[in-house]
PDB file of C-alpha atoms in Angstrom:
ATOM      1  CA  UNK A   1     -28.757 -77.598  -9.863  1.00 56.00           C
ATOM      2  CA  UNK A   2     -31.587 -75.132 -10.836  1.00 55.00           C
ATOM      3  CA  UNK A   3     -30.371 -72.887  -8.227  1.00 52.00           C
ATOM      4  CA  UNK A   4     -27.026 -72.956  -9.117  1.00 52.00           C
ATOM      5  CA  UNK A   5     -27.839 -71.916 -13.030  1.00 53.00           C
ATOM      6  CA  UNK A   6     -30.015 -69.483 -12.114  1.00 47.00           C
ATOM      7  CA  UNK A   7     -27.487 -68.148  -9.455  1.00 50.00           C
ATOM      8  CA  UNK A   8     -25.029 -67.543 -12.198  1.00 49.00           C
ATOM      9  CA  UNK A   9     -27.534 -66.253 -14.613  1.00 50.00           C
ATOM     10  CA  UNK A  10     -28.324 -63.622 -12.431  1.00 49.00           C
ATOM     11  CA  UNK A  11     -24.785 -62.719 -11.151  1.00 55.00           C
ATOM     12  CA  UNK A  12     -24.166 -62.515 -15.265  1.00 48.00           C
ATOM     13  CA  UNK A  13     -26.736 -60.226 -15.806  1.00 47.00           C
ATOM     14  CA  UNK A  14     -26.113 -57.822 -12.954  1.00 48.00           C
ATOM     15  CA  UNK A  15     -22.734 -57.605 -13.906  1.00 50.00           C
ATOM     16  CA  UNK A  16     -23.539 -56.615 -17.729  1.00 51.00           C
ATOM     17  CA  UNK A  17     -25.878 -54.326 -16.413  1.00 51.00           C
ATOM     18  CA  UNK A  18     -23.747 -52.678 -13.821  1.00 51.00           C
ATOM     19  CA  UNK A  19     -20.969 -51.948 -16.533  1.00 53.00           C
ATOM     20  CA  UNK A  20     -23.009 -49.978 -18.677  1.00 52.00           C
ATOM     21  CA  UNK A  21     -23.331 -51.966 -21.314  1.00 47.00           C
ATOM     22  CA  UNK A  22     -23.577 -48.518 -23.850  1.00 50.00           C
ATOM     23  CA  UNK A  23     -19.791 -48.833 -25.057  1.00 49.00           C
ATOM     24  CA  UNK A  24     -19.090 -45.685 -23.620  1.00 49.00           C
ATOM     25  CA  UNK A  25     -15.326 -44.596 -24.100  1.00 49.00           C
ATOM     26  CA  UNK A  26     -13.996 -42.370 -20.487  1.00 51.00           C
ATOM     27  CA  UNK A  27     -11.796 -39.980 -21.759  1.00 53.00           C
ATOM     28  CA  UNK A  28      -8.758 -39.561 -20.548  1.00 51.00           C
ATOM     29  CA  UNK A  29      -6.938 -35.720 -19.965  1.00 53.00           C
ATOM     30  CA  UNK A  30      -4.603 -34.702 -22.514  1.00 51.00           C
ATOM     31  CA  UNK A  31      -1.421 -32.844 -21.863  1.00 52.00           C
ATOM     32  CA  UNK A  32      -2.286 -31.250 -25.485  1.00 51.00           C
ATOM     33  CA  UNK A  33      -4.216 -27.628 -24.969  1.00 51.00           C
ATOM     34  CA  UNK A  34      -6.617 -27.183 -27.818  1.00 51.00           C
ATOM     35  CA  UNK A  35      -7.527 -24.107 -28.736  1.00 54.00           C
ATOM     36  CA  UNK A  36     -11.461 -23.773 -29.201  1.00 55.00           C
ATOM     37  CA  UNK A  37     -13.116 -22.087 -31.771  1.00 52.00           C
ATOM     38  CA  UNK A  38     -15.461 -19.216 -30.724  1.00 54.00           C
ATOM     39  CA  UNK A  39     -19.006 -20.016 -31.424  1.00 58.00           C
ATOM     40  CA  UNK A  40     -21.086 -18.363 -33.951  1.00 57.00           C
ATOM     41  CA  UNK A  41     -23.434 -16.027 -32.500  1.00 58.00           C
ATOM     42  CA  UNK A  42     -26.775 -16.503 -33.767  1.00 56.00           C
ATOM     43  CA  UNK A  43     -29.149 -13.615 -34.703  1.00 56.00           C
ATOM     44  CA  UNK A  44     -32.404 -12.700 -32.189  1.00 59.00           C
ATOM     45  CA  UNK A  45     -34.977 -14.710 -34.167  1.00 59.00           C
ATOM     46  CA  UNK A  46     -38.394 -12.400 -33.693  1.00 64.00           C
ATOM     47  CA  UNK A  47     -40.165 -14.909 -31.742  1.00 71.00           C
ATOM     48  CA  UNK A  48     -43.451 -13.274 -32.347  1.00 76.00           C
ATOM     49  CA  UNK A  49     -42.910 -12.326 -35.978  1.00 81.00           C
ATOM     50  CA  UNK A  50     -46.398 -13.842 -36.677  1.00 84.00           C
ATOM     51  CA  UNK A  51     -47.877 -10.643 -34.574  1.00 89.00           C
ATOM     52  CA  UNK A  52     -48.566  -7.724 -36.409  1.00 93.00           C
ATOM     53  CA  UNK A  53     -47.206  -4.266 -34.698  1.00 95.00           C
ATOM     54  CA  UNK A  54     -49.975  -1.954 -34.488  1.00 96.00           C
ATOM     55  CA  UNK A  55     -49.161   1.792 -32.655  1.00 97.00           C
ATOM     56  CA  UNK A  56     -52.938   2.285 -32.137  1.00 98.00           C
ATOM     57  CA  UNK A  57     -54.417  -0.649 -30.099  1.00 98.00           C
ATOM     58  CA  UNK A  58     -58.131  -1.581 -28.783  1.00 98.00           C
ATOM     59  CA  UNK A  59     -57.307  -4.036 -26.000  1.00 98.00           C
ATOM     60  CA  UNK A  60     -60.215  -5.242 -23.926  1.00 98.00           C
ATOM     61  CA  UNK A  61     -60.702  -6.715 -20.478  1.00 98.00           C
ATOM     62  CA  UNK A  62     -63.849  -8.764 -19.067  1.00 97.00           C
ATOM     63  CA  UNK A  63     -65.638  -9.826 -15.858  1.00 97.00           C
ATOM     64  CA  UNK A  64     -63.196 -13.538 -16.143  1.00 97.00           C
ATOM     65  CA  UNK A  65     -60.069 -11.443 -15.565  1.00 97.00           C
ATOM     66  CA  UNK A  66     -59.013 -11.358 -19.254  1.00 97.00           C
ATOM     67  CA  UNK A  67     -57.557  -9.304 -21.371  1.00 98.00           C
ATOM     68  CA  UNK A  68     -57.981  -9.627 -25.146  1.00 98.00           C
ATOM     69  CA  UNK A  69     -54.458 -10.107 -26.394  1.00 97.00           C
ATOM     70  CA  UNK A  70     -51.469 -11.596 -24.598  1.00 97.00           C
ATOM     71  CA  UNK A  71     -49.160  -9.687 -26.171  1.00 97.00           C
ATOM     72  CA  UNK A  72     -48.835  -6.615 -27.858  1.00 98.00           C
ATOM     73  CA  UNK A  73     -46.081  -5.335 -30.470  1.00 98.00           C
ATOM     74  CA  UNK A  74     -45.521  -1.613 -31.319  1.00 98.00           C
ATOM     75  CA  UNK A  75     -43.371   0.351 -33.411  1.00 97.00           C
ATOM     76  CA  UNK A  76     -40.318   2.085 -31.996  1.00 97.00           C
ATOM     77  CA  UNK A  77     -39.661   6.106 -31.759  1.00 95.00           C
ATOM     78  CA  UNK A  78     -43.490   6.266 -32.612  1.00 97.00           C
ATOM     79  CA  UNK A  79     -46.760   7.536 -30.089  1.00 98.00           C
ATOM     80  CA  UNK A  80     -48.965   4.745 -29.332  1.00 98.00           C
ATOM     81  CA  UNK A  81     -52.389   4.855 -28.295  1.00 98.00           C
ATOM     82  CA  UNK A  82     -54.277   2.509 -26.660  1.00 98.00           C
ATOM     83  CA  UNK A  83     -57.725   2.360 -26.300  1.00 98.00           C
ATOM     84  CA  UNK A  84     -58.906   0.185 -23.080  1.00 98.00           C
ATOM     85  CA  UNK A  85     -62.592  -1.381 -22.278  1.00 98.00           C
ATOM     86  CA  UNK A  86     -64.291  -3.106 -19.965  1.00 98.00           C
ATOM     87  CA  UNK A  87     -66.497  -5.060 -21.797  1.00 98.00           C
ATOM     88  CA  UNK A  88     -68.107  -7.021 -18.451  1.00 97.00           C
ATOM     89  CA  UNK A  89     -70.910  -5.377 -16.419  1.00 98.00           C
ATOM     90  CA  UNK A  90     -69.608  -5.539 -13.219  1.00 98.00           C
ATOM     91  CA  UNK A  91     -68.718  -2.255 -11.122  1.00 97.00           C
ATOM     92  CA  UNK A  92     -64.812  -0.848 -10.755  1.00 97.00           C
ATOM     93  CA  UNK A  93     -65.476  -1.337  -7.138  1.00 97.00           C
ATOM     94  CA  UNK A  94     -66.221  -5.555  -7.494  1.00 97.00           C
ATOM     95  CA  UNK A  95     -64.006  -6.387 -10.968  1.00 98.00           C
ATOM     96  CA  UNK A  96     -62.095  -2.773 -11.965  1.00 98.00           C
ATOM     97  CA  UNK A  97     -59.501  -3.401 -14.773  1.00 98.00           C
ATOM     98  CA  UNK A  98     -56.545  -1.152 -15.332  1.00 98.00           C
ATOM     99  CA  UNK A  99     -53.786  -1.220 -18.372  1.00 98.00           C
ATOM    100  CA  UNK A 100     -50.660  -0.436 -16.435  1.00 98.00           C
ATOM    101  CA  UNK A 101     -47.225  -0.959 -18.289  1.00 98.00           C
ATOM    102  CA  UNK A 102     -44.145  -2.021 -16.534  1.00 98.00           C
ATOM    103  CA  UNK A 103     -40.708  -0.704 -17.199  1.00 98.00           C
ATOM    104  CA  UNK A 104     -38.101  -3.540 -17.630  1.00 97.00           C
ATOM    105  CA  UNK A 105     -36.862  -5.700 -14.400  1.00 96.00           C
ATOM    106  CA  UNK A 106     -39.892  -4.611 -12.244  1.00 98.00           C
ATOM    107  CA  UNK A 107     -41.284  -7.589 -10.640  1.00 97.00           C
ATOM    108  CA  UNK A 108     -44.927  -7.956 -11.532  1.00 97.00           C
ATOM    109  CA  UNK A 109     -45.778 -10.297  -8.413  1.00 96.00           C
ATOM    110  CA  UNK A 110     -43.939  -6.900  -5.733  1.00 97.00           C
ATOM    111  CA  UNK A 111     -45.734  -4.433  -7.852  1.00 98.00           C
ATOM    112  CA  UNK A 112     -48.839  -5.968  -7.867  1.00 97.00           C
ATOM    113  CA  UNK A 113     -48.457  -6.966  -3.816  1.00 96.00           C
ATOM    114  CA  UNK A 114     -47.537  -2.761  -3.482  1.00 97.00           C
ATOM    115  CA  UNK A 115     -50.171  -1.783  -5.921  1.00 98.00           C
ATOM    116  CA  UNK A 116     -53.043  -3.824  -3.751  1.00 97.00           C
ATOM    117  CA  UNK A 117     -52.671  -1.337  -1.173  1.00 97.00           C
ATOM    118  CA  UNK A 118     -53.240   1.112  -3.085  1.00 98.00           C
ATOM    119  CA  UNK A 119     -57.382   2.037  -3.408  1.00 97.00           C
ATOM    120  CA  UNK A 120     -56.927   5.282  -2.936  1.00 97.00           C
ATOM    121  CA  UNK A 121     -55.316   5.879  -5.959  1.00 97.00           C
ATOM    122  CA  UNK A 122     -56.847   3.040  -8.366  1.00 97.00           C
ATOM    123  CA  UNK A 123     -54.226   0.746  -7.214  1.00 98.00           C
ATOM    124  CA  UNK A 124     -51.728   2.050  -8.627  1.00 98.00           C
ATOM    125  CA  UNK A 125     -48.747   3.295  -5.527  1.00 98.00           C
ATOM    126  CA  UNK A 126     -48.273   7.026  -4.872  1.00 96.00           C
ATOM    127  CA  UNK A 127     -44.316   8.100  -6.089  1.00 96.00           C
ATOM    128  CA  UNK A 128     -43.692   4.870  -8.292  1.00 97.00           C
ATOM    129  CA  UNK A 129     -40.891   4.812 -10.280  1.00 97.00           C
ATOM    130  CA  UNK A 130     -42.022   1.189 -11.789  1.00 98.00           C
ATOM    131  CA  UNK A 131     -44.818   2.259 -14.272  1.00 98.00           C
ATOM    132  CA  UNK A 132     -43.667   3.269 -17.782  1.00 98.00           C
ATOM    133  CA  UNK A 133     -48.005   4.555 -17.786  1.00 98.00           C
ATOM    134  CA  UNK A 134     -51.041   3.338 -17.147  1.00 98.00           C
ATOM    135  CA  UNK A 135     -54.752   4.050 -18.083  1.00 98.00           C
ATOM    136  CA  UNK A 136     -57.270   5.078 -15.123  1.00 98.00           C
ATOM    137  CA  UNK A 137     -59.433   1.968 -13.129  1.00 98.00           C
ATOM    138  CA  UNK A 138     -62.481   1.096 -15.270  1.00 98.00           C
ATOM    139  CA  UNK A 139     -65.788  -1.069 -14.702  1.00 98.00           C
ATOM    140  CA  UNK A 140     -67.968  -2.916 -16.501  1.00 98.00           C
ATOM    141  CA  UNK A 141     -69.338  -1.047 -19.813  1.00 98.00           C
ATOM    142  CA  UNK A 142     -66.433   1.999 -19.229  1.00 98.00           C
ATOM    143  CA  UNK A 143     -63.351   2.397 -21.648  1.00 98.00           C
ATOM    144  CA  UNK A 144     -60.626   5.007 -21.375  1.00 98.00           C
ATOM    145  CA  UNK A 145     -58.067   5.997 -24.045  1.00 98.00           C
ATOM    146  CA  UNK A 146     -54.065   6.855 -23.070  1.00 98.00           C
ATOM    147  CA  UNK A 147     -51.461   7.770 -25.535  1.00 98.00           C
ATOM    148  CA  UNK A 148     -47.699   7.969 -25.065  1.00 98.00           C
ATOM    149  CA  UNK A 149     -44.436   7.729 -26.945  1.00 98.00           C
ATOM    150  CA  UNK A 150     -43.135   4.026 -27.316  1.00 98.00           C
ATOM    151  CA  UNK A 151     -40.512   3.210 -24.801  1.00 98.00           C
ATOM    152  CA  UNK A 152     -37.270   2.106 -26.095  1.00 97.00           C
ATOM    153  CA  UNK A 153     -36.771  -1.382 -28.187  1.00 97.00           C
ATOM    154  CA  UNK A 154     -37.111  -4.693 -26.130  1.00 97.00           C
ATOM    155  CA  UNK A 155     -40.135  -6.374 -24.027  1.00 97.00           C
ATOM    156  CA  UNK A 156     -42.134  -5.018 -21.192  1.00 98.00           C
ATOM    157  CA  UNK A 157     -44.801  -6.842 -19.389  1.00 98.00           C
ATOM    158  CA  UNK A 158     -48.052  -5.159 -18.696  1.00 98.00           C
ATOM    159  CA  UNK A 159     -50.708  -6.026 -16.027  1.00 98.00           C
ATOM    160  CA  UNK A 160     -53.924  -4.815 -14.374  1.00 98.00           C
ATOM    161  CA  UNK A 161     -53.003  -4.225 -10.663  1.00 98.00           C
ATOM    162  CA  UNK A 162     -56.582  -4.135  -9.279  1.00 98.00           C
ATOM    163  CA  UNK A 163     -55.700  -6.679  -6.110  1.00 98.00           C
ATOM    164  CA  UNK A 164     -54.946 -10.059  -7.143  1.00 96.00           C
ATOM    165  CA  UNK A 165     -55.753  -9.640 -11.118  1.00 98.00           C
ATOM    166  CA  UNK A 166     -52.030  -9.634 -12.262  1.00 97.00           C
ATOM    167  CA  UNK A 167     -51.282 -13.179 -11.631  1.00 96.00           C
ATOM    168  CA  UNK A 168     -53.545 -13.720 -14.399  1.00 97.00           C
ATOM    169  CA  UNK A 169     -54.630 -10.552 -16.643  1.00 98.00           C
ATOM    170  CA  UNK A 170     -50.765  -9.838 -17.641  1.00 98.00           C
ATOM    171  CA  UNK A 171     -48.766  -9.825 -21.156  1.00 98.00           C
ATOM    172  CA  UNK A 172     -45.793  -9.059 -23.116  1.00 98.00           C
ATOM    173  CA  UNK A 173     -45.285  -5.318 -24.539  1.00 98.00           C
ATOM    174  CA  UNK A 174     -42.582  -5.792 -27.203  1.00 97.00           C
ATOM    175  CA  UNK A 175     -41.176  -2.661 -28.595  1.00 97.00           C
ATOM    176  CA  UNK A 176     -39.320  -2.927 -32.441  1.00 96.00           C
TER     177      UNK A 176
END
């Protein structure tokens, strides 16, 4: 008799289970077309607006494959200098750092695979049309100084391309 109770307790309970049990109402095509109303397009939100945009920038790189700031911001239709150092001790040759900037849609992970085949010319590859500009290949205790005119409004992602540094020493360039 046991069984037979706990038999049909069971069947109950799989059954509830099996049909949901959330009250949830199918619904069913209508013939009716309804007309839906566009949807209100919502304004970029400045994801970074906590960053301060600064046109003359002191980044700095280290012997840990760092760079100092993830992300820079920069005024628009202005020249922006960066200044670039290497504040580690080890030789270009062993840990070099670079401050290349991408232009927009370049792969960082193909550049950087074209770009470690490139010692000859500080890793960066001959005839590129990917680089918006970079700074020269630097070692420990070195710094080096570029200046150009900001690129137009939107993000950029910048890298060092010495081999195998990108994956890790990159950030976002965001133009206002």
């Amino acid at each position: 008799m046991k069984t037979f109770k706990l038999s049909v307790l069971f069947i109950l309970l799989f059954t509830i289970i099996s049909c949901g049990g959330k009250g949830e109402k199918k619904e069913v095509p209508s013939s009716k077309k309804t007309t839906e109303t566009p949807k209100e397009t919502k304004p970029k939100v400045d994801l970074y607006s906590d960053i301060e945009a600064s046109n003359d920038i002191i980044l700095t790189s280290n012997d840990a494959m760092k760079f100092s700031k993830e992300i820079l911001k920069v005024e628009g239709g202005k020249k922006v200098k960066i200044t670039f150092k290497h504040t580690g001790k080890m030789d270009k040759k062993v840990m070099g750092h670079n401050f290349v900037l991408l232009k927009k849609g370049v792969s960082m992970s193909s550049f950087g695979n074209k770009a470690a085949s490139a010692s000859s010319n500080e890793y960066i590859p001959e005839n590129t049309e990917d680089v918006i500009v970079h700074t020269k290949l630097i070692g420990g205790g070195e710094e080096t100084t570029i200046e150009f005119d900001a690129p137009a409004a939107g993000t950029y992602r910048f890298i060092c391309s010495f081999p195998g540094h990108y994956a890790v020493m990159n950030g976002k360039f965001i133009v206002i």
